[in-house]
mmCIF file of C-alpha atoms in Angstrom:
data_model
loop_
_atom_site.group_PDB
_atom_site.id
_atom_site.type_symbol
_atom_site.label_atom_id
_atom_site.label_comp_id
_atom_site.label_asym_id
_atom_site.label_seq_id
_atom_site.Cartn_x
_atom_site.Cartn_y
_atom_site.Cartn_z
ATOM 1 C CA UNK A 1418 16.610 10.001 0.381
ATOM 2 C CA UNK A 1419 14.397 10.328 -2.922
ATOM 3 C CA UNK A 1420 10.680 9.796 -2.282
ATOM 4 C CA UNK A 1421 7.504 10.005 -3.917
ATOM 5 C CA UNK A 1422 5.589 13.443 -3.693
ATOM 6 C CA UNK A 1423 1.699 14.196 -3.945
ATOM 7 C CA UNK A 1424 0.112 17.054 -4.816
ATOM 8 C CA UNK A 1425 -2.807 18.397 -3.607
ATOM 9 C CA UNK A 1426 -2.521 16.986 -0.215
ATOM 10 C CA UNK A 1427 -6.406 17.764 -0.293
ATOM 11 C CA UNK A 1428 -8.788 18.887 -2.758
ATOM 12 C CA UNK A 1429 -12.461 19.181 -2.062
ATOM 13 C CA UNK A 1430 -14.351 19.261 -5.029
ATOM 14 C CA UNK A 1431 -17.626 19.390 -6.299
ATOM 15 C CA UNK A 1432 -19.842 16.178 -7.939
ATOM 16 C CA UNK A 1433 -19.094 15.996 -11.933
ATOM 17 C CA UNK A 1434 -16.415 18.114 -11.836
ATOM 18 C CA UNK A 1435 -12.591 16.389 -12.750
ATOM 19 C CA UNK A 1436 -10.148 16.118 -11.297
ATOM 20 C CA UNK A 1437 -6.262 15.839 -11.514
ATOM 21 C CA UNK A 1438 -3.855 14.784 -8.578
ATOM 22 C CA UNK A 1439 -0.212 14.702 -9.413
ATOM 23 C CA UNK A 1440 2.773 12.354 -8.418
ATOM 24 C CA UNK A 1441 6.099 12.902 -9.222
ATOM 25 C CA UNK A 1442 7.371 9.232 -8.562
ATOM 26 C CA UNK A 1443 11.171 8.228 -7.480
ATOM 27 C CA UNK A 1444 13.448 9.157 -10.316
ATOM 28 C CA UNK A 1445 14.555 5.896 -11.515
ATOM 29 C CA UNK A 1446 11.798 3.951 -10.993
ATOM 30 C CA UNK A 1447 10.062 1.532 -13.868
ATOM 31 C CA UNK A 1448 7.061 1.310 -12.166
ATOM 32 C CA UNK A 1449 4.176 3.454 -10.567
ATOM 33 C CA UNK A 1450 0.567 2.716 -9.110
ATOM 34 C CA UNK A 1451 -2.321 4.601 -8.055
ATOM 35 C CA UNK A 1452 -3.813 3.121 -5.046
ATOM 36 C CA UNK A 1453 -7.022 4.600 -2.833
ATOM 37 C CA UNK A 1454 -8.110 3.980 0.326
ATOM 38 C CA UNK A 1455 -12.340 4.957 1.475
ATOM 39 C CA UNK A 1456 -11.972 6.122 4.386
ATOM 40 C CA UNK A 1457 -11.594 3.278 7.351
ATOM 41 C CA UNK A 1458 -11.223 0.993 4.543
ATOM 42 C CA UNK A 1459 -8.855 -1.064 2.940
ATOM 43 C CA UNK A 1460 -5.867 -0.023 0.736
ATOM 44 C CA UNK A 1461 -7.062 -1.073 -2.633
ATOM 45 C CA UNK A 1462 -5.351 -1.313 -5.724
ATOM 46 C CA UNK A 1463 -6.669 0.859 -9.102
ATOM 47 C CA UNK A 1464 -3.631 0.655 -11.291
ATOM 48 C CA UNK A 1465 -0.075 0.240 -12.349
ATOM 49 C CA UNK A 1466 1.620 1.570 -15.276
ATOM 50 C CA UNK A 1467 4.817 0.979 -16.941
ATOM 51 C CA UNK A 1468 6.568 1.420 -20.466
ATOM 52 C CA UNK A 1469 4.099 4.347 -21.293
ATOM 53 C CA UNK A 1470 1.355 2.419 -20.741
ATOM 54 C CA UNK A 1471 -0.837 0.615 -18.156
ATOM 55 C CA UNK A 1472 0.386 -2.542 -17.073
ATOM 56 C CA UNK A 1473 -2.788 -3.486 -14.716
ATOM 57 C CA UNK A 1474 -5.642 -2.443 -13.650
ATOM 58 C CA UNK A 1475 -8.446 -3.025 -11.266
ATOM 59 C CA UNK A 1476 -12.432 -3.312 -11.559
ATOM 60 C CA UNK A 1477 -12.502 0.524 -9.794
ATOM 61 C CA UNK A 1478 -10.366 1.704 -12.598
ATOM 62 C CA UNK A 1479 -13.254 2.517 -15.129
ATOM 63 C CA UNK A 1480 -13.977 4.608 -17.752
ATOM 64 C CA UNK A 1481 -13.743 7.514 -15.657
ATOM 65 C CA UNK A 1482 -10.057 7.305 -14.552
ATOM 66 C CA UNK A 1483 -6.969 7.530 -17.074
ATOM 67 C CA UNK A 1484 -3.597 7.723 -15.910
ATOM 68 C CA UNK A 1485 -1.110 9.949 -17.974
ATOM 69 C CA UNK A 1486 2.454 10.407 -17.389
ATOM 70 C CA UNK A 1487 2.746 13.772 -19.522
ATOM 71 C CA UNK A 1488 6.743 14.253 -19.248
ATOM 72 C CA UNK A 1489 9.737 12.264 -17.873
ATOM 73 C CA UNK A 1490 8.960 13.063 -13.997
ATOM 74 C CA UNK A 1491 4.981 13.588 -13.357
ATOM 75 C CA UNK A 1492 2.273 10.583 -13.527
ATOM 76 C CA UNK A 1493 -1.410 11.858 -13.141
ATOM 77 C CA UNK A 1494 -4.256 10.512 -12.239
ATOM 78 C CA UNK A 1495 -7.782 12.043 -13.800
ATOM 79 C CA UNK A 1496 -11.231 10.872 -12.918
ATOM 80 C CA UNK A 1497 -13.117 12.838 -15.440
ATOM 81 C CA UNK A 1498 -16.753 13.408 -13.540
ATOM 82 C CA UNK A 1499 -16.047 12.988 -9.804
ATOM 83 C CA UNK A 1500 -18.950 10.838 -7.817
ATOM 84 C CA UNK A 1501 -19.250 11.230 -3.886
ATOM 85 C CA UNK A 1502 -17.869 7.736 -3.562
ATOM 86 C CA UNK A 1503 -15.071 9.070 -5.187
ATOM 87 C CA UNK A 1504 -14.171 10.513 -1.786
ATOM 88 C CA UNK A 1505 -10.890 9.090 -1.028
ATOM 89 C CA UNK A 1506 -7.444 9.169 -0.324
ATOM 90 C CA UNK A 1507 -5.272 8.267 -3.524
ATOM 91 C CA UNK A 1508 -1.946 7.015 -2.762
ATOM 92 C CA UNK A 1509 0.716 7.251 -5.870
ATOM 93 C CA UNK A 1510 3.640 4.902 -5.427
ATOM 94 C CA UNK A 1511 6.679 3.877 -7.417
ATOM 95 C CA UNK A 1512 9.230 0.498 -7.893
ATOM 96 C CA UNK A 1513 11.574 -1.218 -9.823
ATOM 97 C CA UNK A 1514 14.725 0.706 -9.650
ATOM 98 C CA UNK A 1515 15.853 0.824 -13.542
ATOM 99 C CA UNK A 1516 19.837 0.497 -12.022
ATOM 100 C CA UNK A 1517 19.595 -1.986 -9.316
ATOM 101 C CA UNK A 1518 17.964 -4.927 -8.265
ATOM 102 C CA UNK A 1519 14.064 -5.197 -7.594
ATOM 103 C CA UNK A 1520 13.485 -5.874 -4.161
ATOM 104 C CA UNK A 1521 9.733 -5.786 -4.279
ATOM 105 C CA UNK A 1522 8.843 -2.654 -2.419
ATOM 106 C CA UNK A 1523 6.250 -0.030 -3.300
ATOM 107 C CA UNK A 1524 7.113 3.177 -2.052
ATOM 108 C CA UNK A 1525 4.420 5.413 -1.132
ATOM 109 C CA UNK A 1526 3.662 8.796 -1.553
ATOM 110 C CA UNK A 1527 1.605 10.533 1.243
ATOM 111 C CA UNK A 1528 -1.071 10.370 -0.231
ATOM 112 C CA UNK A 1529 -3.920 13.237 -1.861
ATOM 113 C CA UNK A 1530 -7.399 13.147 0.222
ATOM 114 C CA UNK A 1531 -10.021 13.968 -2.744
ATOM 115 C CA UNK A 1532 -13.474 15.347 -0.664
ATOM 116 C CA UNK A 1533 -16.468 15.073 -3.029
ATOM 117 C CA UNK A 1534 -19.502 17.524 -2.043
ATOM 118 C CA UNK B 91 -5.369 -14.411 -8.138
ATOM 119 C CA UNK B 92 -3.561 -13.439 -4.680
ATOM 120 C CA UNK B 93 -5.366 -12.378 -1.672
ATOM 121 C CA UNK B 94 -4.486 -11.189 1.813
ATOM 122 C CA UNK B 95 -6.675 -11.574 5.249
ATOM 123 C CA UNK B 96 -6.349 -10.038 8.399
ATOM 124 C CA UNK B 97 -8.930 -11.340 10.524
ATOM 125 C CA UNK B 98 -8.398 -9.520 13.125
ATOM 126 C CA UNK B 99 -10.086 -5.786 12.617
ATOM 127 C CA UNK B 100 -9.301 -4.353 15.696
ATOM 128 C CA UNK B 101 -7.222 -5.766 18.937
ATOM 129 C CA UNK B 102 -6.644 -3.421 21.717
ATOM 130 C CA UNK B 103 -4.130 -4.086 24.597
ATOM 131 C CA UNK B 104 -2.656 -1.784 27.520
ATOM 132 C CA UNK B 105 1.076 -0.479 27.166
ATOM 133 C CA UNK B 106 3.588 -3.084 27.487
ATOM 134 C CA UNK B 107 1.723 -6.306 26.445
ATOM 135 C CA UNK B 108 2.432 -7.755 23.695
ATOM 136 C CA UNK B 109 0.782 -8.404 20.646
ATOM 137 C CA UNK B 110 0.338 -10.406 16.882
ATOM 138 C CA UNK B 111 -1.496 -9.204 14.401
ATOM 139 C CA UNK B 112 -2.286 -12.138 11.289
ATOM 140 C CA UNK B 113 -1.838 -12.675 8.079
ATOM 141 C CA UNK B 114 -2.592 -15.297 6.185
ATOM 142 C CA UNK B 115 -2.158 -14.812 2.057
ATOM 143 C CA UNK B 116 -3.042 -17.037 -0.525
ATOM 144 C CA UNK B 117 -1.054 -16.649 -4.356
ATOM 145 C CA UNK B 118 -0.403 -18.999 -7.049
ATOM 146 C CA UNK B 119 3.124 -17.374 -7.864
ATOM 147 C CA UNK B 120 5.667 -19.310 -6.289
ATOM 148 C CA UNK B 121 7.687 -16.169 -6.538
ATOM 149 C CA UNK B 122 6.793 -13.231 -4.251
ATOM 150 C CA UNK B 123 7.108 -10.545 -1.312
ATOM 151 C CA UNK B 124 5.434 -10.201 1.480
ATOM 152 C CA UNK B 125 5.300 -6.854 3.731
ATOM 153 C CA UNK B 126 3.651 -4.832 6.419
ATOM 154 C CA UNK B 127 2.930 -1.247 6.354
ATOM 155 C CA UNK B 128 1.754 0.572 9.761
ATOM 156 C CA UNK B 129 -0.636 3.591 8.560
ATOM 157 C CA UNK B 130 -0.748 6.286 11.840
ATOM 158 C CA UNK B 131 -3.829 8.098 12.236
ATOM 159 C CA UNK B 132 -1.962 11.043 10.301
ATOM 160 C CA UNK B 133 -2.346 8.441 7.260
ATOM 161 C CA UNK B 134 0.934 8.255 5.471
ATOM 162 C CA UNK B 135 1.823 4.315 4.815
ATOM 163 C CA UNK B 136 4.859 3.614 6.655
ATOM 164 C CA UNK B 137 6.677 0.790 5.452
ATOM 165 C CA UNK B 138 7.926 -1.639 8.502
ATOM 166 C CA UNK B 139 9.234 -4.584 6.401
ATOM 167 C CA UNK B 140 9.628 -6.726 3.237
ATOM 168 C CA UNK B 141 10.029 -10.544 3.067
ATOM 169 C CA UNK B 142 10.578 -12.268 -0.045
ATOM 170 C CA UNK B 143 9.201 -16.100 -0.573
ATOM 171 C CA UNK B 144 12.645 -17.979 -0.522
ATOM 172 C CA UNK B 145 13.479 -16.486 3.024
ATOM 173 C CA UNK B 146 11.800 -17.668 6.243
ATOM 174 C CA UNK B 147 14.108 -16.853 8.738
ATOM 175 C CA UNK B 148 12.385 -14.912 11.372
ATOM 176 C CA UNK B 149 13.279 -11.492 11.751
ATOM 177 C CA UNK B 150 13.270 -9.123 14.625
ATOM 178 C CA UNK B 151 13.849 -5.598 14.758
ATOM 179 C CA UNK B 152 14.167 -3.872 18.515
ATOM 180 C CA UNK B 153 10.119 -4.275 19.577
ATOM 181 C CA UNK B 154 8.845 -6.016 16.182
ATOM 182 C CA UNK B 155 9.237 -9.269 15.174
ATOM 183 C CA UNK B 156 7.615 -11.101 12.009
ATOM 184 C CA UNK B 157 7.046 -15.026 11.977
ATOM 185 C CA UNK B 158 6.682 -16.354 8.118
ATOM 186 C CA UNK B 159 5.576 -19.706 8.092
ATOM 187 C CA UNK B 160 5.217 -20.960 3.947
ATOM 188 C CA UNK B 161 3.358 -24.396 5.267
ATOM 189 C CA UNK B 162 0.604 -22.441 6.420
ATOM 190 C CA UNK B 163 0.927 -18.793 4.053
ATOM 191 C CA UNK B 164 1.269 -16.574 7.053
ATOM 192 C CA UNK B 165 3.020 -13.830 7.665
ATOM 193 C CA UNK B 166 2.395 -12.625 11.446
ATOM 194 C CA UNK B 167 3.850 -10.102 13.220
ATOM 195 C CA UNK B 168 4.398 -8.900 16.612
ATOM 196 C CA UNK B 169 4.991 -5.826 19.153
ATOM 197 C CA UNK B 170 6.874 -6.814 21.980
ATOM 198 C CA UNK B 171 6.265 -4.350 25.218
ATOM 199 C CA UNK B 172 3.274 -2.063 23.324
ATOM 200 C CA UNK B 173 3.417 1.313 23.479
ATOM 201 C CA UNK B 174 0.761 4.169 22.794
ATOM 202 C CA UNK B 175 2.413 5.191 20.034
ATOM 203 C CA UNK B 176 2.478 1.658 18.172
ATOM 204 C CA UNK B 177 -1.556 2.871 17.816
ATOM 205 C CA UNK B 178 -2.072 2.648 14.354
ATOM 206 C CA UNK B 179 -3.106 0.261 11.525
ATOM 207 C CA UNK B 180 -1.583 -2.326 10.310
ATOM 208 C CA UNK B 181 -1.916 -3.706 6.445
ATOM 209 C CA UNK B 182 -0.360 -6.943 5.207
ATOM 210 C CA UNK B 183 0.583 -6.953 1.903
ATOM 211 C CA UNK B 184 2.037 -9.201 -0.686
ATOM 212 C CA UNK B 185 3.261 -8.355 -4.697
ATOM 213 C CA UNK B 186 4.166 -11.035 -7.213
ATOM 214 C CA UNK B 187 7.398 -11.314 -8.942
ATOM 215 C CA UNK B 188 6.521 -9.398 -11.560
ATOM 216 C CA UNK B 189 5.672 -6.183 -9.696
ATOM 217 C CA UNK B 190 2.773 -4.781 -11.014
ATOM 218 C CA UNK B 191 0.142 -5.336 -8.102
ATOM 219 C CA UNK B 192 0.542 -5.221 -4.471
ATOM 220 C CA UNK B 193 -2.519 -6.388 -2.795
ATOM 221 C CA UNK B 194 -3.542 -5.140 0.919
ATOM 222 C CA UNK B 195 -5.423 -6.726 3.725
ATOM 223 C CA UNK B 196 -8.391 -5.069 5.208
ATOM 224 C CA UNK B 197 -5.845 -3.784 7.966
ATOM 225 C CA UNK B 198 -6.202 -4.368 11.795
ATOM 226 C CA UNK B 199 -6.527 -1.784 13.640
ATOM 227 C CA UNK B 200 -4.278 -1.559 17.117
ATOM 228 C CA UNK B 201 -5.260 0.463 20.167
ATOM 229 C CA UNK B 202 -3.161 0.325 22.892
ATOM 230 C CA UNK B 203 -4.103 1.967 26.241
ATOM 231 C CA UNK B 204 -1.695 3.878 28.531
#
């Protein structure tokens, strides 16, 4: 069954440097999100992207993130000067099959823990 | 503006009770889906079920069962017979129609004890 990969599955990094983590979403999919959970937290939303361009986005989603989908299978996320409350897992997920119906559902990669030092 | 609450931020039981966790959502779409999504302590999100806005039959699948009730925007859902292994957190979620956001609950955290 397709699914959504994530690469790094962790990255430890240090403060103001970027970074990049990868997603190569579900082939046929319209949609795709970046989504992070703080640890013990709540799944929050950060943004979703679609047509070449971002559809949404959330009051995290600042100056220091940009989303990029550089060819027809990868979708990036970049925060350009990492901050320790950066540390987080990033989820990438995908939707909206472009050949059958929309029934809703996100699916989720496994997600890429970022450690900020 | 939609938002999702799970009051409950941690419930623990002993195997083989049973349990509900809560939802209650609030959207202005008249259009949407609802879901829940267990997250093991390994931390994948592992999608349990999706429930769009025109369907309120209850649905049960072996152990879980999910009561959507529109009058009162819930979505609860329960383990029937615990086990250790259903020890993990649980997110409610709903999208609107058109896709672009799904917004979580804060997640309630389940411990059950052999």
């Amino acid at each position: 069954e397709p699914e959504v990969t994530q690469t790094p599955s962790h990255q430890v990094t240090q403060m103001g440097q970027e970074v990049i983590l990868r997603c190569v979403p579900i082939s046929n999919h319209l949609y795709f999100y970046w989504y992070r959970q703080i640890l013990g937290q709540k799944v929050e939303f950060l943004v979703s992207f679609y047509n070449n361009e971002i559809s949404e986005k959330s009051e995290i989603f600042d100056d220091q993130f940009s989303v990029e989908r550089p060819d027809g299978s990868n979708f990036t996320l970049k925060i350009r000067s990492t901050k320790l409350e950066d540390s987080a897992m990033y989820f990438c997920a995908s939707s909206v099959p472009s050949d059958r119906m929309n029934t809703g559902e996100l699916f989720f990669g496994e997600g890429s823990r970022l450690t900020v030092l | 503006a939609q938002k999702v609450t799970q009051a409950q931020t941690e419930i623990s039981v002993v195997e083989k009770e049973d349990v509900t966790l809560d939802c209650v959502y609030e959207t202005r779409d008249t259009t949407y889906y609802l879901f829940w999504y267990k997250q093991p302590p390994s931390g994948e999100l592992v999608f349990l079920i999706r429930r769009n806005s025109f369907d309120e039959q209850n649905e049960i699948s072996g152990r879980y069962s999910w009561n959507f009730q529109k009058s009162t925007s819930s979505f609860n859902f329960t383990i029937t017979a615990s086990q250790v292994v259903d020890s993990a957190v649980y997110f409610c979620a709903l999208i609107n129609n058109a896709g672009n956001m799904l917004t979580f609950g804060g997640g309630t955290r389940l411990m059950v004890k052999p």
